[in-house]
PDB file of C-alpha atoms in Angstrom:
ATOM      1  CA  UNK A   1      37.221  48.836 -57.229  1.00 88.00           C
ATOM      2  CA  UNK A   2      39.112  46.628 -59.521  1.00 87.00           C
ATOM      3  CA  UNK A   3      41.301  49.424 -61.047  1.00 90.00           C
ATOM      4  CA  UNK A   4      42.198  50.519 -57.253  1.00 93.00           C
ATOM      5  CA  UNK A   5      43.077  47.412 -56.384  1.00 91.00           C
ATOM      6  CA  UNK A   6      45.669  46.691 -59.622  1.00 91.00           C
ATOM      7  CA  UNK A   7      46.560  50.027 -59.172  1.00 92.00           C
ATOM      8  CA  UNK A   8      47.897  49.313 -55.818  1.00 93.00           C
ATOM      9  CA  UNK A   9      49.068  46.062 -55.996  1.00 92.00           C
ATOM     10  CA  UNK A  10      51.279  46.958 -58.716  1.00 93.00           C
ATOM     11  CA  UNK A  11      52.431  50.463 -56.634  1.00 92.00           C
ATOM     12  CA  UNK A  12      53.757  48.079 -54.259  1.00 90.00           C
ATOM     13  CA  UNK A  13      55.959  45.834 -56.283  1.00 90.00           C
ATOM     14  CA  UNK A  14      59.063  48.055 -55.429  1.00 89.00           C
ATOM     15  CA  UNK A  15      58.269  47.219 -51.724  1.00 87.00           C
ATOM     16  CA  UNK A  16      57.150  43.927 -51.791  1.00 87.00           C
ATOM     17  CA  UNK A  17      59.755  42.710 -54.191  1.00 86.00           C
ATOM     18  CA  UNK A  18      62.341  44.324 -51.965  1.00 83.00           C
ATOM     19  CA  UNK A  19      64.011  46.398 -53.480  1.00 84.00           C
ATOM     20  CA  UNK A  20      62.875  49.632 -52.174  1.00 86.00           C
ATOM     21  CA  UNK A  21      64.079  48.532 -48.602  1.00 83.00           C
ATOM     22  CA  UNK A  22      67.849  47.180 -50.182  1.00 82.00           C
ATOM     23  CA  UNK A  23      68.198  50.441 -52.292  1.00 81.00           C
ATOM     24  CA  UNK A  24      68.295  48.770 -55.717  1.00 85.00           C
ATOM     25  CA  UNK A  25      67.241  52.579 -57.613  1.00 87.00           C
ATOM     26  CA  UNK A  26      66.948  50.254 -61.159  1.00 87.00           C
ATOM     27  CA  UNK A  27      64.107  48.305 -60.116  1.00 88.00           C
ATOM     28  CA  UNK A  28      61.870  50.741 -58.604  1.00 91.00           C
ATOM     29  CA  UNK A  29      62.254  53.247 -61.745  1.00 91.00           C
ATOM     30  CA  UNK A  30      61.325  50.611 -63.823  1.00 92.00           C
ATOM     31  CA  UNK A  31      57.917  49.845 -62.319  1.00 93.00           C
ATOM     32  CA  UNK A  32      57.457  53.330 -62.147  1.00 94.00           C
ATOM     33  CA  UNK A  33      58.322  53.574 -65.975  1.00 95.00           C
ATOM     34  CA  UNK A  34      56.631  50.447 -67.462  1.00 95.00           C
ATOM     35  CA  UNK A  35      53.175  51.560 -66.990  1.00 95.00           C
ATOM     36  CA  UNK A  36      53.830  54.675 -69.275  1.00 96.00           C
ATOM     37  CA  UNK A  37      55.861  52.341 -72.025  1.00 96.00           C
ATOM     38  CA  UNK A  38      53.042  50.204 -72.020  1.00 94.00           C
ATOM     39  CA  UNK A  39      50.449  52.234 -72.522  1.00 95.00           C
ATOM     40  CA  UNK A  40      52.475  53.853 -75.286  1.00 95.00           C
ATOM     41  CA  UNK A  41      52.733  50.411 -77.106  1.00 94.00           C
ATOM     42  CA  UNK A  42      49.299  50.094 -77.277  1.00 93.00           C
ATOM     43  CA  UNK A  43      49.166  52.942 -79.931  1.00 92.00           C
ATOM     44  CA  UNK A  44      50.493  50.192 -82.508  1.00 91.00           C
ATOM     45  CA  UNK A  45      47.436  48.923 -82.586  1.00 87.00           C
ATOM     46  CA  UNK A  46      45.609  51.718 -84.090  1.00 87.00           C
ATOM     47  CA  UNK A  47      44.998  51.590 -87.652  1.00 86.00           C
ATOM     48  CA  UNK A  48      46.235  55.001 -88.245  1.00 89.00           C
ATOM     49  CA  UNK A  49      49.834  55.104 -89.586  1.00 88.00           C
ATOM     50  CA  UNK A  50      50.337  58.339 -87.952  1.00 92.00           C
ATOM     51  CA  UNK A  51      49.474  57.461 -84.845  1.00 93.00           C
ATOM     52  CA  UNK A  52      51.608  54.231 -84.832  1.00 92.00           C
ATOM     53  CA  UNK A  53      54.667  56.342 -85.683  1.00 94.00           C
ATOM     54  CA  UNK A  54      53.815  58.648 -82.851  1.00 95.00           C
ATOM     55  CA  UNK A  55      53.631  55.832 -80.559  1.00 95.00           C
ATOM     56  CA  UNK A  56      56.892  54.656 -81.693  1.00 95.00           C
ATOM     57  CA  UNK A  57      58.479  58.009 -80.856  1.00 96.00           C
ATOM     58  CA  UNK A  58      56.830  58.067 -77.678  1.00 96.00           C
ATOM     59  CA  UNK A  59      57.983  54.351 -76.455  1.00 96.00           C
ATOM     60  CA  UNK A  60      61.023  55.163 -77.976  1.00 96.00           C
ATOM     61  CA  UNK A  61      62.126  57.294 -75.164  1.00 97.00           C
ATOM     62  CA  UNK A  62      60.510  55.633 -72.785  1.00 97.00           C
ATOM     63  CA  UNK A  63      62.270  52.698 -73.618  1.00 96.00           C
ATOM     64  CA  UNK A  64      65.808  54.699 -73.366  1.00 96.00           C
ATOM     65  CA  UNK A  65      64.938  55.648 -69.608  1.00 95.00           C
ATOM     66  CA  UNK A  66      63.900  52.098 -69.221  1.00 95.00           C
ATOM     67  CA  UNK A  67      66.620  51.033 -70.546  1.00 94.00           C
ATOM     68  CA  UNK A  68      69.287  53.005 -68.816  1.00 93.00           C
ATOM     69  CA  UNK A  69      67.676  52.161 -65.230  1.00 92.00           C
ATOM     70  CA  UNK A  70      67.301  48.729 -66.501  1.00 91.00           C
ATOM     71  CA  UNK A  71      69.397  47.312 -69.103  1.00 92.00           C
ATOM     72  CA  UNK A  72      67.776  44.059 -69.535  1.00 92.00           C
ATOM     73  CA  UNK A  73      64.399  45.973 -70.090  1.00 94.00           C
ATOM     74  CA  UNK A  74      65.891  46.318 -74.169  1.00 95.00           C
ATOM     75  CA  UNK A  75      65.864  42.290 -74.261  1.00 94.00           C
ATOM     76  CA  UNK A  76      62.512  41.782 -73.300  1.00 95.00           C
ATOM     77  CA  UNK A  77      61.192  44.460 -75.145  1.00 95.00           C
ATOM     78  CA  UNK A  78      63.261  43.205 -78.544  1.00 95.00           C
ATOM     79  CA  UNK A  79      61.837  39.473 -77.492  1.00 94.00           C
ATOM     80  CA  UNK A  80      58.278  40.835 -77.466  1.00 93.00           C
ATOM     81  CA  UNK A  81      58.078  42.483 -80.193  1.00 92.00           C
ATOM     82  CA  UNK A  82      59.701  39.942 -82.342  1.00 91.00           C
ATOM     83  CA  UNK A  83      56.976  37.641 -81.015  1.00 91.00           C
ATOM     84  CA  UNK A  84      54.138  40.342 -81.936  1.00 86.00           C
ATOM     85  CA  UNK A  85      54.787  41.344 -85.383  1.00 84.00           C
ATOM     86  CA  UNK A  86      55.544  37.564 -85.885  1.00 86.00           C
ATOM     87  CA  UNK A  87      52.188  36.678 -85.409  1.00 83.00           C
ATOM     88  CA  UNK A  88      50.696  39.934 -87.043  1.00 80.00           C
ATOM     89  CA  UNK A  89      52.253  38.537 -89.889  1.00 79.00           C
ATOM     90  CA  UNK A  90      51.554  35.127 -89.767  1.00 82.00           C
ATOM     91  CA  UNK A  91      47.643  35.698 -89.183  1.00 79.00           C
ATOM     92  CA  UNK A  92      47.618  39.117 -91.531  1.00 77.00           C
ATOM     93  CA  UNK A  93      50.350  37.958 -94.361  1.00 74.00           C
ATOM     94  CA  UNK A  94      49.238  41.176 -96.390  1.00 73.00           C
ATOM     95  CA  UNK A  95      50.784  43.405 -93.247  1.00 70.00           C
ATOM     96  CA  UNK A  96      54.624  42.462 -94.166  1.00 70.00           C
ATOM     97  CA  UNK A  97      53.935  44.888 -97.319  1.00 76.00           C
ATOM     98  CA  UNK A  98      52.770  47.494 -94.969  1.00 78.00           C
ATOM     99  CA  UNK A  99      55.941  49.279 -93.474  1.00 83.00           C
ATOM    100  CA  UNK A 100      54.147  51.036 -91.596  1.00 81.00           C
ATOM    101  CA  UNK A 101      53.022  48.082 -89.336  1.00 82.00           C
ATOM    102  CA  UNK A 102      56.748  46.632 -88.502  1.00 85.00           C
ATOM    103  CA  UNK A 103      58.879  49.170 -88.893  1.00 90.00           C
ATOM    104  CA  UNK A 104      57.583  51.827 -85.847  1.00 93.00           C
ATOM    105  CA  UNK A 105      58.153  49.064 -83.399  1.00 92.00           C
ATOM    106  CA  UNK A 106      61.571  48.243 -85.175  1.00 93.00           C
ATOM    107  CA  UNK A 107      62.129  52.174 -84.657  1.00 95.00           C
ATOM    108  CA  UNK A 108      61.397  52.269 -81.009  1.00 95.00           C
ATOM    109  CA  UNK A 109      63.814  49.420 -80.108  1.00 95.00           C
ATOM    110  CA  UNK A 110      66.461  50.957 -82.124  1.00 96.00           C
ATOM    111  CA  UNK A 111      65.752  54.639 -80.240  1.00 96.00           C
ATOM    112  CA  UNK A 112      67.202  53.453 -77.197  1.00 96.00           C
ATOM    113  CA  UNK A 113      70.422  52.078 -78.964  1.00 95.00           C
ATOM    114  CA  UNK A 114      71.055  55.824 -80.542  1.00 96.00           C
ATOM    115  CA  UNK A 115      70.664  57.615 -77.518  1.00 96.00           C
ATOM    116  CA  UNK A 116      72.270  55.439 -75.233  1.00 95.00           C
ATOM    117  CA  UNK A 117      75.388  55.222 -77.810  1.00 94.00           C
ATOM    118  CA  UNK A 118      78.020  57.034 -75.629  1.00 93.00           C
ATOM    119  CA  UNK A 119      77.260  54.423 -72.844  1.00 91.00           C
ATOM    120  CA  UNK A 120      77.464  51.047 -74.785  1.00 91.00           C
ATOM    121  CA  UNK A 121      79.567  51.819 -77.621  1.00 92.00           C
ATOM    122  CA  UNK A 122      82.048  52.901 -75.070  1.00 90.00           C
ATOM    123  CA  UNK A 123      81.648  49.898 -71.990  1.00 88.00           C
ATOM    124  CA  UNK A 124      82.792  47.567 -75.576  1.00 89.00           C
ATOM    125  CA  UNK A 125      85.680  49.453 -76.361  1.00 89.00           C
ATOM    126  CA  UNK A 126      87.049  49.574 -73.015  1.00 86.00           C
ATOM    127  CA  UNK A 127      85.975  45.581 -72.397  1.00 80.00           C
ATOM    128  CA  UNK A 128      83.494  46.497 -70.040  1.00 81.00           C
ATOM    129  CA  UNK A 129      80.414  44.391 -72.155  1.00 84.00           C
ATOM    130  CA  UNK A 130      79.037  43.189 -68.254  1.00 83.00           C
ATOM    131  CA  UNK A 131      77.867  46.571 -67.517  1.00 81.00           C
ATOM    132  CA  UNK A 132      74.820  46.078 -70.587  1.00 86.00           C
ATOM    133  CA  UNK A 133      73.393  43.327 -68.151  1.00 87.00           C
ATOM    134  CA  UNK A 134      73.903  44.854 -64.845  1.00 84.00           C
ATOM    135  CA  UNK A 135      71.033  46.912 -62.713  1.00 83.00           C
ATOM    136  CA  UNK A 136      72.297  50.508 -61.676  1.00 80.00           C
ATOM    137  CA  UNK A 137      72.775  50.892 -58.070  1.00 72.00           C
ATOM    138  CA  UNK A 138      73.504  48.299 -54.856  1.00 69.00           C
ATOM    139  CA  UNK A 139      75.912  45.171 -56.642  1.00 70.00           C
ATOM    140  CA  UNK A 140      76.056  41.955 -56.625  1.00 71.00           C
ATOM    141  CA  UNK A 141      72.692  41.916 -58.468  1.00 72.00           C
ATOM    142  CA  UNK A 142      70.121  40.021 -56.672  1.00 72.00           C
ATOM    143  CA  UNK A 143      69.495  36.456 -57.722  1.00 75.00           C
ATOM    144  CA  UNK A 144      66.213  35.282 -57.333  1.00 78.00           C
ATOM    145  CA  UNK A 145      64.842  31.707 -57.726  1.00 76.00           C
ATOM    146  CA  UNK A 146      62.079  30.621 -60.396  1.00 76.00           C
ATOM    147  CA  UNK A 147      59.446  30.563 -58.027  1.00 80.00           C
ATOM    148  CA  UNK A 148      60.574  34.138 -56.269  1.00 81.00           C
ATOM    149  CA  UNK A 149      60.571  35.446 -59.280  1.00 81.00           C
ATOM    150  CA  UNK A 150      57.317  34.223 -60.235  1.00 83.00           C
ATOM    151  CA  UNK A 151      55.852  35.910 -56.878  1.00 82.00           C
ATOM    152  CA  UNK A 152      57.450  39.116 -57.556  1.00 83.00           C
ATOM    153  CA  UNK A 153      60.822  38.545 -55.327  1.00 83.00           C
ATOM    154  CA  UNK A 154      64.106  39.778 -55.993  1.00 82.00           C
ATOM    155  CA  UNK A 155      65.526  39.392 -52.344  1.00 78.00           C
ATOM    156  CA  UNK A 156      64.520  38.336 -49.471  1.00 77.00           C
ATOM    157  CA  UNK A 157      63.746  41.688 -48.274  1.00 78.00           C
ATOM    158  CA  UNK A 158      60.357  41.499 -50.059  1.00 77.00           C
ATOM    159  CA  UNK A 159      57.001  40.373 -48.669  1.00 81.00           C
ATOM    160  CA  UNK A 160      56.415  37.035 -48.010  1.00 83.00           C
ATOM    161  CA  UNK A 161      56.725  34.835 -51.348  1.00 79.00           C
ATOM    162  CA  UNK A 162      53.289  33.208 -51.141  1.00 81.00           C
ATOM    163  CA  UNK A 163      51.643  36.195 -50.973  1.00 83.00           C
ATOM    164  CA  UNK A 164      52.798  36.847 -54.208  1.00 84.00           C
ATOM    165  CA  UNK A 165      51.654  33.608 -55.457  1.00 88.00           C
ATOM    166  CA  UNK A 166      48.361  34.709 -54.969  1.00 90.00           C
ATOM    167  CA  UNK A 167      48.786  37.245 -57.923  1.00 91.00           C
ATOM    168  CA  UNK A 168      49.399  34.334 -59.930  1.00 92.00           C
ATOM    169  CA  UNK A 169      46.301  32.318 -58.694  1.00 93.00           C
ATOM    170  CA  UNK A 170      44.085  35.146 -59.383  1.00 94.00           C
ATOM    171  CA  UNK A 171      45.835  35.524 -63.341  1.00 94.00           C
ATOM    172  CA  UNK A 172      45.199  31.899 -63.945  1.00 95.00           C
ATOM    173  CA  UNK A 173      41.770  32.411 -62.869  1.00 95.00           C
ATOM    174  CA  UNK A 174      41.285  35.490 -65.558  1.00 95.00           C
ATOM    175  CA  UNK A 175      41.350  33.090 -68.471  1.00 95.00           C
ATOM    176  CA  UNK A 176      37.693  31.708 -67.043  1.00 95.00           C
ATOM    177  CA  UNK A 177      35.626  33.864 -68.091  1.00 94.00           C
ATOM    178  CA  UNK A 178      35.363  33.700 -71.878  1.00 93.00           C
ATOM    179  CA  UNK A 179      34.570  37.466 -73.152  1.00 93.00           C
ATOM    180  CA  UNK A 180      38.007  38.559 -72.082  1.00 93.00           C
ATOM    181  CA  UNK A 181      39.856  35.394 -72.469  1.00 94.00           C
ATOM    182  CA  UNK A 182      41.969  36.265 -75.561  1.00 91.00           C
ATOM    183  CA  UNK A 183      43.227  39.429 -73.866  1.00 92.00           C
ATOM    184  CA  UNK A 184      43.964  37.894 -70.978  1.00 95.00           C
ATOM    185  CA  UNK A 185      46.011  35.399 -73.264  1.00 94.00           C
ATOM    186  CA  UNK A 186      47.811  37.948 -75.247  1.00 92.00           C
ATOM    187  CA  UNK A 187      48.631  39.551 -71.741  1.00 94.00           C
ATOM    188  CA  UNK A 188      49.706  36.146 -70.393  1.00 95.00           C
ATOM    189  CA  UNK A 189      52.315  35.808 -73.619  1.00 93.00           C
ATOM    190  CA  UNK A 190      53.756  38.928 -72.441  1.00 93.00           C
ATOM    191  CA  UNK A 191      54.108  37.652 -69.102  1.00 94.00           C
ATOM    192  CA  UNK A 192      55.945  34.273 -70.764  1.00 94.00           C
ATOM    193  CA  UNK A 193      58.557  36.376 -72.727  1.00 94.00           C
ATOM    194  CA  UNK A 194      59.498  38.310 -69.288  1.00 93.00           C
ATOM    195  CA  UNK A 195      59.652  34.975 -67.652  1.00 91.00           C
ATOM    196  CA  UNK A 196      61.802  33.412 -71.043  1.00 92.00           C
ATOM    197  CA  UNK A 197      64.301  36.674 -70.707  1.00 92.00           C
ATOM    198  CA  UNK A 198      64.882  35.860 -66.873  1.00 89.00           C
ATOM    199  CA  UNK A 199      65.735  32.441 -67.310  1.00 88.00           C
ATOM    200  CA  UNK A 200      68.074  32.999 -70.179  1.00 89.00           C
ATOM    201  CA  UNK A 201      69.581  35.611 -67.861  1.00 88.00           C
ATOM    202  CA  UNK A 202      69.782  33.232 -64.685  1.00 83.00           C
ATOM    203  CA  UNK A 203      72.330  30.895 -66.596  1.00 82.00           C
ATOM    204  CA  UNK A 204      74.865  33.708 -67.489  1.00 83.00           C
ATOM    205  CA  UNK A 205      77.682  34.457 -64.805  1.00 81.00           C
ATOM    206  CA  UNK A 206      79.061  38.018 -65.030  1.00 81.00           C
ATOM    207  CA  UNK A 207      83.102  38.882 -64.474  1.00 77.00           C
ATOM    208  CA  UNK A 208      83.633  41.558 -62.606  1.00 73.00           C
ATOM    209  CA  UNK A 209      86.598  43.118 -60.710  1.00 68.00           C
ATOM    210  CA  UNK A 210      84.602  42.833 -57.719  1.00 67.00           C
ATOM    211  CA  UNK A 211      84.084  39.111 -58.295  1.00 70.00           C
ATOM    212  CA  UNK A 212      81.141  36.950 -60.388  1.00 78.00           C
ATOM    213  CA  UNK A 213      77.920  38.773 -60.365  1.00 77.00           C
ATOM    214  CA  UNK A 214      74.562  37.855 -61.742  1.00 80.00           C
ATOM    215  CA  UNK A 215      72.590  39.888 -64.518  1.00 86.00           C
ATOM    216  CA  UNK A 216      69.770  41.787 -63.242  1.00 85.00           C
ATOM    217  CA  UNK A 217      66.614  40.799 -63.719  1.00 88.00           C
ATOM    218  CA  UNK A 218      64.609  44.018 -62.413  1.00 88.00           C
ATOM    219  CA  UNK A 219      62.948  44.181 -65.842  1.00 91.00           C
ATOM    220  CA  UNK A 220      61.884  41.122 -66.454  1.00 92.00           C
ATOM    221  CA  UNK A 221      60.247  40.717 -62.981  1.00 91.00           C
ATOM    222  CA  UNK A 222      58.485  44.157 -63.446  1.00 92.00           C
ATOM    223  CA  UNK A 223      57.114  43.223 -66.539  1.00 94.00           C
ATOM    224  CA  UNK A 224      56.297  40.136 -65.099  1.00 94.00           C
ATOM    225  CA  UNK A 225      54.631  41.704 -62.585  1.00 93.00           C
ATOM    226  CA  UNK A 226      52.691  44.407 -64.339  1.00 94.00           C
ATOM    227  CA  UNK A 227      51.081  41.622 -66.605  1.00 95.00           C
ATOM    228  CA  UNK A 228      49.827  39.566 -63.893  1.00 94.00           C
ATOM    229  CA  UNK A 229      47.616  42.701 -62.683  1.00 94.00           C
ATOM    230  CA  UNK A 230      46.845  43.192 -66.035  1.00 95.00           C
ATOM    231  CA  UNK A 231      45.455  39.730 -66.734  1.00 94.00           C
TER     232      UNK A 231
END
């Protein structure tokens, strides 16, 4: 019952958050997307070297789609796994000599920047840097608050915001119970990063020849999201 419940609750982000009833396309890809990019991270935790390069292939692309529906979906995933192998590090110093355990998630962020060449390479030349921060689809971006982001909001479309609040009550209350509490933490330190990424985002003001416009932050409240039904 517990895996049909986060299974649902997280289906219904696109339609809660509302963007499936504004037509933002970028958001609802992305949840759609994440589940499959996450799962594919997870193979950088097995101690085969093999297998860790295959995962890095794998997120790779996933990534790229992520990326393209998404743009701001690269920053959190660069921010995350700067903060991962950071620690691996720190707590295993002996895995810095081990290529094998930083370099296929350097790889998979750097998979996304080779196949999506033609598209950034060229918005720089032609002075067009604001499109790398904006979601696909219906502009102006939307431009949640802290706390509607935090309850899975990007407009006001979306379901009531303190009925996503309860999402958050329930993730708080997942670091009880102490046989899954450091999961739940590393789970929660995802969930800080996305939060990190959209705040750095909210302060930036876009030119555009339409008029100011705010980054998107469709990514960062779907990973947001997913982690809290995680936890």
């Amino acid at each position: 019952w517990l895996l049909v419940w986060g299974s649902a609750t997280y289906a219904l982000v696109p339609l809660t958050s509302g963007a499936w009833g504004e037509g933002r396309l970028g958001p609802v890809v992305s949840v759609a997307l994440l589940p499959w990019a996450a799962h594919a991270a997870l193979g950088f935790a097995d101690p085969a070297a093999d297998r860790r390069w295959r995962a890095a292939w794998r997120l790779g692309l996933l990534l790229a789609l992520l990326t393209a529906f998404t743009p701001t979906a690269w920053l959190v995933a660069a921010l995350l796994t700067g903060v991962v192998v950071t620690v691996v590090v720190l707590v295993l110093p002996g895995a810095a000599r081990d290529r094998s355990t930083w370099l296929p998630p350097l790889t998979a962020l750097l998979v996304p920047l080779a196949l999506l060449a033609p598209w950034w390479v060229g918005s720089l030349r032609r002075g067009a840097a604001e499109a790398l921060l904006l979601d696909p689809g219906r502009l102006p971006a939307a431009e949640p608050s802290g706390l509607q982001l935090l309850a899975g909001r990007l407009t006001d479309t979306g379901a009531p915001w303190w009925l996503g609040l309860v999402l958050v009550v329930l993730a708080l209350l997942a670091l009880v119970p102490r046989p899954t509490r450091a999961a739940v933490l590393l789970v929660w330190v995802v969930a800080l990063v996305a939060v990190l990424v959209a705040l750095a985002l909210s302060v930036v003001r876009l030119e555009l020849v339409v008029g100011t416009a705010a980054p998107g932050v469709a990514a960062p409240l779907a990973v947001l999201a997913g982690a809290l039904v995680t936890a």
